[in-house]
Backbone as a ProteinNet text record, in pm:
[ID]
protein_1_A
[PRIMARY]
MPKLKTKRAAAKRFKVTGTGKLKRSKAYRRHILTKKTTKNKRNLRKATTVDASNVKTMKKVLPYL
[TERTIARY]
8749.1	8764.6	8903.3	8982.8	9116.3	9109.6	9221	9230.6	9223.3	9168.9	9160.8	9281.2	9331.4	9443.8	9393.5	9455	9426.7	9507.7	9444.2	9516.7	9599.3	9730.5	9818.7	9813.9	9796.3	9788.3	9669.2	9557.1	9437.8	9454.3	9521.6	9541	9621.6	9710.7	9792	9714.8	9605.2	9532.1	9404.8	9353	9225.1	9237.1	9165.2	9158	9010.8	8980.8	8843	8821	8709.1	8674.9	8612.7	8586.4	8526.7	8388.6	8315.9	8180.8	8179.4	8297.7	8306	8309	8309.9	8317.7	8462.8	8482.7	8617	8661.2	8781.1	8836.7	8942.4	8944.2	9042.4	9091.2	9208.5	9258.3	9210.9	9208.6	9156.9	9264.2	9220.3	9311	9339.6	9423.3	9458.2	9545.4	9627.2	9711.9	9860.5	9897.2	10035.5	10119.4	10066.4	10145.3	10050.5	10109.3	10035.9	9952.8	10020.8	9951.6	9947.7	10024.7	10032.2	9901.7	9830.1	9704.1	9584.6	9604.5	9496	9498	9381.2	9373.1	9415.2	9452.5	9492.3	9377.2	9258.2	9140.1	9116.8	9132.4	9115	9216.7	9342.3	9448.5	9426.8	9379	9351.7	9242.4	9138.5	9029.3	9071.3	9170.9	9220.2	9301	9346.2	9421	9333	9208.7	9118.4	9083.4	9072.3	9030	8878.7	8830.7	8687.6	8651.6	8523.3	8480.2	8463.1	8472.5	8453.6	8305.2	8274.2	8135.9	8064.4	7935.4	7855.1	7855.4	7867	7865.9	7992.3	8100.1	8226.9	8254.5	8170.9	8199.5	8200.7	8108.2	8100.6	8229.5	8280	8404.4	8522.3	8526.2	8637.8	8638.1	8522.5	8513.8	8566.1	8545.6	8594.4	8746.9	8799.8	8944	9015.3	8947	9004.4	8921.2	8934.8	8845.1	8863.3	8979.2	9003.5	9004.7	8951.9	8943.5	8820.1
5024.9	4912.8	4920	4814.3	4816.4	4805.2	4836.5	4822.9	4675.8	4649.3	4512.4	4485.1	4363.8	4326.6	4262.9	4303.2	4244.1	4116.2	4010.4	3887.7	3912.4	3916.2	3956.5	3858.2	3730.4	3631.2	3661.2	3700.4	3733.3	3865.5	3960.6	4092.3	4082.3	3983.8	3965.6	3898.1	3830.9	3751.9	3817.5	3914.7	3974.3	4124.7	4177.9	4321.9	4360.4	4487.2	4533.3	4608.2	4579.8	4650.2	4785.1	4864.8	4995.6	4988.9	4881.3	4866.4	4798.7	4761.7	4703.6	4552.2	4489.2	4342.4	4299.2	4176.1	4122.8	4046.6	4076.5	4015.2	3914.3	3798.6	3694.8	3632.2	3567.5	3493.5	3349.6	3281	3144.5	3043.1	2927.4	2819.8	2729.6	2629	2526.5	2579.8	2678.6	2734.3	2719.6	2650.7	2647.3	2539.1	2420.3	2310.5	2208.4	2104.6	2003.2	2072.1	2153.7	2232.7	2161.6	2054.2	1989.4	1921.5	1869.7	1801.3	1896.3	2022.7	2119.8	2184.2	2212.3	2269.8	2416.4	2466.4	2606.7	2698.5	2662.1	2742	2745.6	2632.4	2622.7	2710.4	2702	2780.8	2930.2	2964.9	3105.4	3161	3080.1	3124	3132.4	3055.2	3060	3186.2	3254.4	3379.7	3490.7	3490.6	3599.8	3596.9	3713.8	3723.7	3708.2	3672.4	3655.4	3710.9	3717.2	3770.9	3659.5	3695.8	3599.6	3565.9	3439.6	3394.3	3463	3485.6	3558.1	3488.9	3356.5	3282.5	3307.3	3354	3376.8	3523.1	3612.9	3755.9	3799.8	3751.2	3790.7	3755.4	3635.7	3591.1	3676.1	3705.5	3782.8	3926	3985.3	4120.2	4122.4	4013.2	4002.6	3988.6	3914.3	3890.4	4016	4093.3	4216.1	4337.1	4382.4	4485.9	4623.6	4652	4787.4	4798.3	4698	4707	4782.4
14575	14482.5	14418.7	14429.1	14368.9	14216.9	14156.2	14010.8	13972	13855.1	13804.2	13714.9	13721.4	13636.1	13507.3	13398.1	13267.7	13253.4	13203.1	13173.5	13047.5	13063.2	12953.4	12836.4	12864.4	12756.6	12666.6	12726.1	12648.1	12574.6	12637.1	12575.7	12447.1	12440.4	12320.8	12208.2	12242.5	12143.8	12092.2	12161.9	12124.8	12108.7	12010.1	11988.5	11980.6	12004.7	11998.9	11868.9	11801.5	11678.4	11713.3	11613.2	11634.5	11696.2	11668.3	11722	11858.6	11910.2	12043	12047.3	11930	11926.9	11945.4	11990.5	12009.1	11885.3	11839.3	11720.4	11761.8	11696.7	11727.8	11598.8	11606.4	11491.2	11500.7	11388.6	11384.3	11422.3	11468.4	11507.8	11387.4	11407.2	11306.6	11193.7	11219.1	11114.2	11147.1	11255.7	11301.1	11232.8	11222.6	11167.6	11105.1	11045.7	10967.6	10858.9	10779.7	10677	10542.1	10525.9	10395	10356.9	10454.9	10422.9	10414.6	10449.2	10440	10302	10249.2	10115.5	10118.6	10001.9	9989.8	10028.8	9987.3	10020	10170.7	10234	10378.5	10451.2	10409.8	10472.6	10450.3	10332.9	10301.6	10391.8	10415.8	10501.7	10648.7	10687.6	10825.3	10853.7	10748	10766.6	10820.9	10780.2	10815.7	10963.6	11021.7	11161.9	11169.5	11286.3	11307.8	11444.3	11474.7	11603.5	11705.3	11830.7	11939.4	11947.9	11972.7	11982.3	12097.6	12080.6	12180.8	12316.1	12317.6	12443.8	12525.9	12463.5	12533.3	12565.5	12516.4	12529.7	12675.7	12755.1	12895.7	12969.8	12945.9	13007.9	12961.7	12833.3	12779	12832	12851.7	12906.2	13050.5	13122.7	13259.4	13262.1	13166.4	13155.9	13105.6	13023	12963.7	13007.3	13131.2	13182.7	13118.5	13062.7	13012.1	12860.3	12791	12645.2	12603.5
[MASK]
+++++++++++++++++++++++++++++++++++++++++++++++++++++++++++++++++

């Protein structure tokens, strides 16, 4: 069996927590920030976990995490 290649774009965007869950940053924080509330922008700073429906795909894309 040959070695599997990691998708580098995904490797830059996702990290693994100590318990093995995938951590990601939230979207909607790049531009058009004037109409978003301060509270909304503050909550977008925090990282969150990848949804359970996407974990199988992400594990395939990131085989060595």
